[in-house]
Amino acid sequence: MTVAVELIVNQLKEVLTEEQVSTNETVRQLHGRDESHHSMSLPDIVVFPRSTADVSAILKIAHVERVPVVPFGVGSSLEGNAIPIANGISIDFSEMNTILEIRPDDLLVKVQPGVTRAQLNKELKKHGLQFTVDPGADATLGGMAATNASGTTAVRYGVMRDQVRDLEVVLADGSVIHTGSLAAKSSSGYHLNGLFIGSEGTLGCFTELTLQVYGIPEFVTAGRAVFATVGDAVSAVTALLQAGISIGRVELVDEASIKQANIYNETSYNEKPTLFLEFHGNEAGMHADIEFASEIFEDFACLSVEFEQDNAARNKLWEARHSLAYAYIHAYPGKKLMSTDVCVPISMLADSVLYAREQLEQVGLAGGIVGHVGDGNFHTLLMLDPNDAEEQAKADRFNEHIVQYALLRGGTCTGEHGVGIGKMKYQSTEHGTSLLVMKSIKAALDPHNIMNPGKIFTM
Amino acid sequence: MTVAVELIVNQLKEVLTEEQVSTNETVRQLHGRDESHHSMSLPDIVVFPRSTADVSAILKIAHVERVPVVPFGVGSSLEGNAIPIANGISIDFSEMNTILEIRPDDLLVKVQPGVTRAQLNKELKKHGLQFTVDPGADATLGGMAATNASGTTAVRYGVMRDQVRDLEVVLADGSVIHTGSLAAKSSSGYHLNGLFIGSEGTLGCFTELTLQVYGIPEFVTAGRAVFATVGDAVSAVTALLQAGISIGRVELVDEASIKQANIYNETSYNEKPTLFLEFHGNEAGMHADIEFASEIFEDFACLSVEFEQDNAARNKLWEARHSLAYAYIHAYPGKKLMSTDVCVPISMLADSVLYAREQLEQVGLAGGIVGHVGDGNFHTLLMLDPNDAEEQAKADRFNEHIVQYALLRGGTCTGEHGVGIGKMKYQSTEHGTSLLVMKSIKAALDPHNIMNPGKIFTM
């Protein structure tokens, strides 16, 4: 421990208890990485706040001492978002994991940032309620707000930004603000809620979140529809959306991925582009929607379609989709998963997926494509050897092509994983002059650039 | 015309044509007011840009010369939002009213800011599409984005902020940025889209909007349900929302307002708190929803309920709600309408409406209450004599009580009309320390405070 670090540790121990401040090597290692392929970088210190006051006290010290600070949930980010590349302090929110209030009449819940979505849903279920954002990982809600996470249900319920009614945020100087209210809508003042969500810890630390929840739908039906081409599958979804049919989830899995899932699950599904669907609603409406959807699928030369309403049968039907990442990880022992994350206007999705497949073959990488097809967001799952620089370079080149293709068509380089380290190089192309506006906001709120410095953009 | 104004006019005429720059008294009068009761204040100059380049040229001059600038749509704002209280230049967007692009496959449309919502919907109808935000007035889409407008359909489709995919914005110094992309979701960079929407012309002028549109629903049913008390009516809606029933619109009209509507329309509806509803969807699902809704209404002692599916019958059924403002205006000739606009957590709505009714009687003003009850947003419609200072003072006191009541319960002072002049005095109470964050953002983006100065907050 350097003298400089020791000075900070001593100051932190004046405002926190002994066990809330750690410089232990193992603890630092755990906070020096996320689930991405990005290189590890250790924090000098890890702190475990238990209250907003703790977080404020930590930031006051960091602000005065110009120490970088990175908020940390469970480290499930996929673009290095939580890696302390400038070292400093990692603020671990695992001890701020209380569900503070459930207001069933208001369909609202107030939580601390360390609450995970599974923890919240377990509690909400008792009230017949659900929190809808499902990014796959059992991430913390603070982390999900920081990256504007979404996932399979966004097509129906929206992304993280749509669910947050209010945030309590500790700013770089330790001051505490609220960004919204409990009202369902507001035209009062600037929309700070939206600004802080997706800011990836670069503008402040979230210490409380008030989130919108929903009633658990009366009926759920799962479906699987197989198509001859990716184009047909995507066009069918576009037609469904245009018809105003309310889809709970709709995921595209490409043929290479079905093949991988078949190996992993010992199944023998038709190795063709497949849509995995979910419909939510009342029974009568859902049946009408399903009937209408089946007709639309036929118009797009659907090879087969099946629906299941029973819980176990639904899970079985979705298994190939749910197990996809594991299927790849299992098939490539020792390799690390890398995922692209572009989102394009839906009319461009079919061509984008085909382009991704072509590029994949051209650079000679194995991988599968899975798409949140109702939103135009798709991931190419690549398996990389972390010690193989050539393979990494291929993957980077591939990602570059996918992103440039998306940006040229009005899309975004990241639909849900955030910028972190991995998407910084595309910010200027994507945002142009508005990047200057973002930087001026960052400079106004964090003048010493201590909040997760070196993420999203460099100052 | 003062020498200072003449200098600006001459500069403007160097970048615009002669007829795009006006100092005509009548033209200035038309741009010195909105539909609110707030006092008139004239711009020195009115300009009519025809392109983004025109707007940029205007702002470059204003920036250098430190001239206040206020964007103007059709002047339908309700809180003085478009009134140039510091004089200067009013930028009238009526000549930038082209629908630039309709992308049915992407459910997107690109428009200039002067396009009105009726104009857009007329065009969209040809494609089986609709733009859903309906604030009542045939406002411009630029103006609606500037105040984050909403209205009766927000419960189903969300507010203006939910519909905007991208804005082209001319900043105070004349530079042009884009705040979003065409992608349905993004985690790339700060959410400038959300920040600019609702900024009421204080951060920049919108010159292009890319908006999300929806398929026109297959079936629409209108409903009207009469309750013994406001509490019963609101509780019934809460139960509907919790059950996850998808309501297209749900409006509460109080007994005093039904009485007024009866007089105006020569009807004899039961003068009790009434819900006006709309259900959208496929026929089977809608019927199931309606059946379920009727059962819920019975649980809350509903006195009568009726539904209509035919277009003419639906309009007839909603007549009392649609004609409400006119009913009041007609009953009080010579008076001006003033509307409160708080939004509260829905569990607080019934008590808030009762409180508003009590306060109304206490201050001795005539008025009706109408609520976007699915969002917790309600308006008290007051008829005021603009020359009667005492009546105005009473109304101000009443508004003050309603707002304080809402803020104490986690609500907002304005659900959809914006801050403008009228809600400035509540910004500090509502936002606390975060008002400083808003001001620092304003200072960073508009250092000379030329963009609609004196609105939302004073610098």
mmCIF file of C-alpha atoms in Angstrom, chain A residues 103-108 127-129 147-152 154 156 159 161-162 165 171 175-192 194-200 202-203 214-218 238 241-244 246 282-286 288-289 292 341 343-348 372 374-377 409-419 423 426-427 430-431 433-442 444-445 456-457, chain B residues 103-108 127-129 147-152 154 156 159 161-162 165 171 175-192 194-200 202-203 214-218 238 241-244 246 282-286 288-289 292 341 343-348 372 374-377 409-419 423 426-427 430-431 433-442 444-445 456-457:
data_model
loop_
_atom_site.group_PDB
_atom_site.id
_atom_site.type_symbol
_atom_site.label_atom_id
_atom_site.label_comp_id
_atom_site.label_asym_id
_atom_site.label_seq_id
_atom_site.Cartn_x
_atom_site.Cartn_y
_atom_site.Cartn_z
ATOM 1 C CA ARG A 103 -46.512 0.405 -2.695
ATOM 2 C CA PRO A 104 -48.872 -1.989 -4.489
ATOM 3 C CA ASP A 105 -51.535 0.700 -5.065
ATOM 4 C CA ASP A 106 -48.998 2.908 -6.801
ATOM 5 C CA LEU A 107 -47.271 0.011 -8.595
ATOM 6 C CA LEU A 108 -44.037 1.398 -7.160
ATOM 7 C CA HIS A 127 -48.069 -8.993 -3.965
ATOM 8 C CA GLY A 128 -48.900 -10.385 -7.416
ATOM 9 C CA LEU A 129 -46.401 -7.926 -8.887
ATOM 10 C CA THR A 147 -26.175 0.957 -17.935
ATOM 11 C CA ASN A 148 -29.849 1.414 -18.903
ATOM 12 C CA ALA A 149 -30.173 -2.364 -19.056
ATOM 13 C CA SER A 150 -33.033 -4.059 -20.846
ATOM 14 C CA GLY A 151 -33.332 -7.591 -22.279
ATOM 15 C CA THR A 152 -36.056 -9.842 -23.566
ATOM 16 C CA ALA A 154 -38.197 -4.505 -23.418
ATOM 17 C CA ARG A 156 -43.442 -5.042 -24.054
ATOM 18 C CA VAL A 159 -36.041 -0.548 -20.785
ATOM 19 C CA ARG A 161 -35.024 4.118 -18.152
ATOM 20 C CA ASP A 162 -38.753 3.594 -18.584
ATOM 21 C CA ARG A 165 -39.531 7.108 -11.317
ATOM 22 C CA LEU A 171 -22.908 13.629 -6.795
ATOM 23 C CA SER A 175 -24.148 16.319 -2.280
ATOM 24 C CA VAL A 176 -27.372 14.341 -2.510
ATOM 25 C CA ILE A 177 -30.117 14.978 -5.048
ATOM 26 C CA HIS A 178 -33.345 13.376 -6.216
ATOM 27 C CA THR A 179 -33.882 13.191 -9.947
ATOM 28 C CA GLY A 180 -37.628 12.609 -10.131
ATOM 29 C CA SER A 181 -40.775 12.208 -8.066
ATOM 30 C CA LEU A 182 -43.389 9.541 -7.382
ATOM 31 C CA ALA A 183 -45.693 10.930 -10.072
ATOM 32 C CA ALA A 184 -46.209 8.747 -13.153
ATOM 33 C CA LYS A 185 -45.451 11.702 -15.388
ATOM 34 C CA SER A 186 -44.059 15.191 -15.005
ATOM 35 C CA SER A 187 -43.240 18.268 -17.062
ATOM 36 C CA SER A 188 -41.452 19.962 -14.181
ATOM 37 C CA GLY A 189 -37.834 20.963 -14.711
ATOM 38 C CA TYR A 190 -35.206 19.068 -16.665
ATOM 39 C CA HIS A 191 -35.466 15.278 -16.927
ATOM 40 C CA LEU A 192 -32.505 14.376 -14.718
ATOM 41 C CA GLY A 194 -33.238 10.039 -17.853
ATOM 42 C CA LEU A 195 -29.847 11.736 -17.851
ATOM 43 C CA PHE A 196 -28.464 9.809 -14.874
ATOM 44 C CA ILE A 197 -29.813 6.472 -16.087
ATOM 45 C CA GLY A 198 -27.230 5.094 -18.463
ATOM 46 C CA SER A 199 -24.489 7.407 -17.174
ATOM 47 C CA GLU A 200 -22.505 4.364 -15.954
ATOM 48 C CA THR A 202 -19.734 8.882 -14.485
ATOM 49 C CA LEU A 203 -22.134 11.477 -13.044
ATOM 50 C CA TYR A 214 -46.448 -4.350 -13.010
ATOM 51 C CA GLY A 215 -49.135 -6.862 -12.167
ATOM 52 C CA ILE A 216 -48.125 -10.412 -13.070
ATOM 53 C CA PRO A 217 -50.074 -11.134 -16.275
ATOM 54 C CA GLU A 218 -53.099 -13.354 -15.895
ATOM 55 C CA THR A 238 -42.391 -6.382 -38.038
ATOM 56 C CA LEU A 241 -45.689 -5.057 -34.288
ATOM 57 C CA GLN A 242 -47.400 -3.007 -36.986
ATOM 58 C CA ALA A 243 -50.650 -4.838 -36.292
ATOM 59 C CA GLY A 244 -50.333 -3.579 -32.733
ATOM 60 C CA SER A 246 -48.810 -6.909 -27.775
ATOM 61 C CA ASN A 282 -56.132 -12.230 -20.545
ATOM 62 C CA GLU A 283 -56.965 -15.653 -21.930
ATOM 63 C CA ALA A 284 -59.394 -14.612 -24.642
ATOM 64 C CA GLY A 285 -57.233 -11.775 -25.946
ATOM 65 C CA MET A 286 -54.140 -13.902 -25.896
ATOM 66 C CA ALA A 288 -56.960 -14.106 -30.471
ATOM 67 C CA ASP A 289 -53.438 -12.641 -30.631
ATOM 68 C CA PHE A 292 -53.581 -13.721 -35.589
ATOM 69 C CA ASP A 341 -24.699 -5.295 -28.950
ATOM 70 C CA CYS A 343 -29.403 -1.920 -32.171
ATOM 71 C CA VAL A 344 -30.739 -0.891 -35.581
ATOM 72 C CA PRO A 345 -34.057 0.403 -36.939
ATOM 73 C CA ILE A 346 -36.147 -2.731 -37.246
ATOM 74 C CA SER A 347 -36.381 -2.426 -41.048
ATOM 75 C CA MET A 348 -32.598 -2.889 -41.121
ATOM 76 C CA HIS A 372 -34.223 -8.970 -29.233
ATOM 77 C CA GLY A 374 -38.848 -6.509 -31.484
ATOM 78 C CA ASP A 375 -36.363 -3.752 -30.637
ATOM 79 C CA GLY A 376 -33.847 -4.269 -33.445
ATOM 80 C CA ASN A 377 -31.162 -5.213 -30.912
ATOM 81 C CA ARG A 409 -28.166 2.900 -40.801
ATOM 82 C CA GLY A 410 -29.156 5.173 -37.926
ATOM 83 C CA GLY A 411 -28.531 2.581 -35.229
ATOM 84 C CA THR A 412 -26.508 2.612 -32.027
ATOM 85 C CA CYS A 413 -23.302 0.813 -31.037
ATOM 86 C CA THR A 414 -24.904 -0.456 -27.831
ATOM 87 C CA GLY A 415 -28.533 -1.354 -27.279
ATOM 88 C CA GLU A 416 -28.230 -2.437 -23.662
ATOM 89 C CA HIS A 417 -24.701 -3.217 -22.442
ATOM 90 C CA GLY A 418 -23.534 0.367 -22.201
ATOM 91 C CA VAL A 419 -20.353 1.999 -23.463
ATOM 92 C CA LYS A 423 -17.674 1.177 -27.084
ATOM 93 C CA TYR A 426 -17.531 4.679 -31.464
ATOM 94 C CA GLN A 427 -18.931 7.556 -29.411
ATOM 95 C CA GLU A 430 -22.333 7.921 -33.209
ATOM 96 C CA HIS A 431 -22.933 11.215 -31.418
ATOM 97 C CA THR A 433 -21.205 17.252 -31.965
ATOM 98 C CA SER A 434 -23.525 16.113 -29.198
ATOM 99 C CA LEU A 435 -20.551 14.394 -27.571
ATOM 100 C CA LEU A 436 -19.386 17.918 -26.707
ATOM 101 C CA VAL A 437 -22.713 18.523 -24.950
ATOM 102 C CA MET A 438 -22.248 15.303 -22.948
ATOM 103 C CA LYS A 439 -18.744 16.370 -21.992
ATOM 104 C CA SER A 440 -19.887 19.808 -20.901
ATOM 105 C CA ILE A 441 -22.523 18.196 -18.662
ATOM 106 C CA LYS A 442 -19.907 15.850 -17.210
ATOM 107 C CA ALA A 444 -20.303 20.767 -14.880
ATOM 108 C CA LEU A 445 -21.252 17.915 -12.526
ATOM 109 C CA ILE A 456 -17.978 6.470 -22.083
ATOM 110 C CA PHE A 457 -15.570 9.228 -23.223
ATOM 111 C CA ARG B 103 -41.134 4.727 -42.283
ATOM 112 C CA PRO B 104 -44.030 2.301 -41.732
ATOM 113 C CA ASP B 105 -41.724 -0.705 -41.228
ATOM 114 C CA ASP B 106 -39.878 1.089 -38.446
ATOM 115 C CA LEU B 107 -43.025 2.678 -37.003
ATOM 116 C CA LEU B 108 -41.156 5.982 -37.234
ATOM 117 C CA HIS B 127 -50.626 3.978 -43.616
ATOM 118 C CA GLY B 128 -52.885 2.548 -40.878
ATOM 119 C CA LEU B 129 -50.738 4.357 -38.312
ATOM 120 C CA THR B 147 -43.274 20.840 -22.753
ATOM 121 C CA ASN B 148 -43.266 17.024 -22.660
ATOM 122 C CA ALA B 149 -46.980 17.101 -23.432
ATOM 123 C CA SER B 150 -49.236 14.134 -22.854
ATOM 124 C CA GLY B 151 -53.023 13.923 -22.375
ATOM 125 C CA THR B 152 -55.671 11.235 -22.350
ATOM 126 C CA ALA B 154 -50.587 8.589 -21.822
ATOM 127 C CA ARG B 156 -51.545 3.437 -22.663
ATOM 128 C CA VAL B 159 -45.983 10.826 -22.862
ATOM 129 C CA ARG B 161 -40.758 11.901 -24.026
ATOM 130 C CA ASP B 162 -41.581 8.235 -24.672
ATOM 131 C CA ARG B 165 -36.414 8.749 -30.904
ATOM 132 C CA LEU B 171 -28.049 25.110 -29.541
ATOM 133 C CA SER B 175 -24.374 24.617 -33.502
ATOM 134 C CA VAL B 176 -26.537 21.677 -34.530
ATOM 135 C CA ILE B 177 -26.710 18.377 -32.672
ATOM 136 C CA HIS B 178 -28.731 15.170 -32.739
ATOM 137 C CA THR B 179 -29.873 13.821 -29.393
ATOM 138 C CA GLY B 180 -30.681 10.222 -30.283
ATOM 139 C CA SER B 181 -30.737 7.710 -33.110
ATOM 140 C CA LEU B 182 -33.280 5.639 -35.018
ATOM 141 C CA ALA B 183 -32.738 2.640 -32.738
ATOM 142 C CA ALA B 184 -35.636 1.669 -30.462
ATOM 143 C CA LYS B 185 -33.302 1.568 -27.493
ATOM 144 C CA SER B 186 -29.757 2.613 -26.719
ATOM 145 C CA SER B 187 -27.262 2.573 -23.873
ATOM 146 C CA SER B 188 -24.810 4.763 -25.759
ATOM 147 C CA GLY B 189 -23.767 8.022 -24.114
ATOM 148 C CA TYR B 190 -25.937 10.358 -22.074
ATOM 149 C CA HIS B 191 -29.676 10.465 -22.749
ATOM 150 C CA LEU B 192 -29.822 13.940 -24.304
ATOM 151 C CA GLY B 194 -34.854 13.012 -22.507
ATOM 152 C CA LEU B 195 -33.021 16.091 -21.289
ATOM 153 C CA PHE B 196 -34.062 18.326 -24.183
ATOM 154 C CA ILE B 197 -37.668 17.138 -24.144
ATOM 155 C CA GLY B 198 -39.457 19.249 -21.572
ATOM 156 C CA SER B 199 -36.748 21.923 -21.579
ATOM 157 C CA GLU B 200 -39.264 24.476 -22.932
ATOM 158 C CA THR B 202 -34.369 26.982 -22.593
ATOM 159 C CA LEU B 203 -31.639 24.679 -23.962
ATOM 160 C CA TYR B 214 -48.304 2.965 -33.637
ATOM 161 C CA GLY B 215 -50.669 0.844 -35.663
ATOM 162 C CA ILE B 216 -54.269 2.018 -35.381
ATOM 163 C CA PRO B 217 -55.864 -0.521 -33.011
ATOM 164 C CA GLU B 218 -58.077 -3.126 -34.608
ATOM 165 C CA THR B 238 -56.257 1.416 -9.514
ATOM 166 C CA LEU B 241 -54.229 -1.073 -13.568
ATOM 167 C CA GLN B 242 -53.013 -3.567 -10.985
ATOM 168 C CA ALA B 243 -54.783 -6.356 -12.850
ATOM 169 C CA GLY B 244 -52.668 -5.381 -15.852
ATOM 170 C CA SER B 246 -54.578 -2.414 -20.892
ATOM 171 C CA ASN B 282 -58.303 -7.233 -30.713
ATOM 172 C CA GLU B 283 -62.011 -7.965 -30.412
ATOM 173 C CA ALA B 284 -61.812 -11.063 -28.218
ATOM 174 C CA GLY B 285 -59.278 -9.584 -25.802
ATOM 175 C CA MET B 286 -61.149 -6.326 -25.575
ATOM 176 C CA ALA B 288 -62.632 -10.076 -22.005
ATOM 177 C CA ASP B 289 -61.068 -6.880 -20.657
ATOM 178 C CA PHE B 292 -63.366 -8.016 -16.273
ATOM 179 C CA ASP B 341 -51.970 20.484 -13.443
ATOM 180 C CA CYS B 343 -49.772 14.800 -10.825
ATOM 181 C CA VAL B 344 -49.701 12.621 -7.704
ATOM 182 C CA PRO B 345 -48.971 8.957 -6.959
ATOM 183 C CA ILE B 346 -52.189 7.213 -7.885
ATOM 184 C CA SER B 347 -52.861 6.084 -4.303
ATOM 185 C CA MET B 348 -53.123 9.785 -3.403
ATOM 186 C CA HIS B 372 -56.138 11.618 -16.383
ATOM 187 C CA GLY B 374 -54.571 6.346 -14.849
ATOM 188 C CA ASP B 375 -51.542 8.621 -14.408
ATOM 189 C CA GLY B 376 -52.621 10.469 -11.254
ATOM 190 C CA ASN B 377 -52.745 13.752 -13.188
ATOM 191 C CA ARG B 409 -47.176 13.496 -1.299
ATOM 192 C CA GLY B 410 -44.334 12.924 -3.732
ATOM 193 C CA GLY B 411 -46.137 14.448 -6.697
ATOM 194 C CA THR B 412 -45.197 17.130 -9.197
ATOM 195 C CA CYS B 413 -46.504 20.664 -9.758
ATOM 196 C CA THR B 414 -47.034 19.985 -13.455
ATOM 197 C CA GLY B 415 -47.948 16.708 -15.071
ATOM 198 C CA GLU B 416 -48.092 17.940 -18.649
ATOM 199 C CA HIS B 417 -48.358 21.723 -19.100
ATOM 200 C CA GLY B 418 -44.759 22.507 -18.208
ATOM 201 C CA VAL B 419 -43.310 25.115 -15.866
ATOM 202 C CA LYS B 423 -44.865 26.955 -11.976
ATOM 203 C CA TYR B 426 -42.558 25.688 -7.013
ATOM 204 C CA GLN B 427 -39.344 24.481 -8.637
ATOM 205 C CA GLU B 430 -40.118 20.282 -5.835
ATOM 206 C CA HIS B 431 -36.529 19.739 -6.923
ATOM 207 C CA THR B 433 -30.720 20.586 -4.610
ATOM 208 C CA SER B 434 -31.271 19.098 -8.049
ATOM 209 C CA LEU B 435 -32.354 22.545 -9.225
ATOM 210 C CA LEU B 436 -28.664 23.474 -8.951
ATOM 211 C CA VAL B 437 -27.833 20.586 -11.289
ATOM 212 C CA MET B 438 -30.423 21.849 -13.785
ATOM 213 C CA LYS B 439 -28.956 25.349 -13.575
ATOM 214 C CA SER B 440 -25.419 24.093 -14.105
ATOM 215 C CA ILE B 441 -26.569 22.236 -17.222
ATOM 216 C CA LYS B 442 -28.315 25.376 -18.478
ATOM 217 C CA ALA B 444 -23.002 24.952 -19.654
ATOM 218 C CA LEU B 445 -25.248 24.891 -22.746
ATOM 219 C CA ILE B 456 -38.512 27.205 -15.556
ATOM 220 C CA PHE B 457 -35.989 28.963 -13.255
#
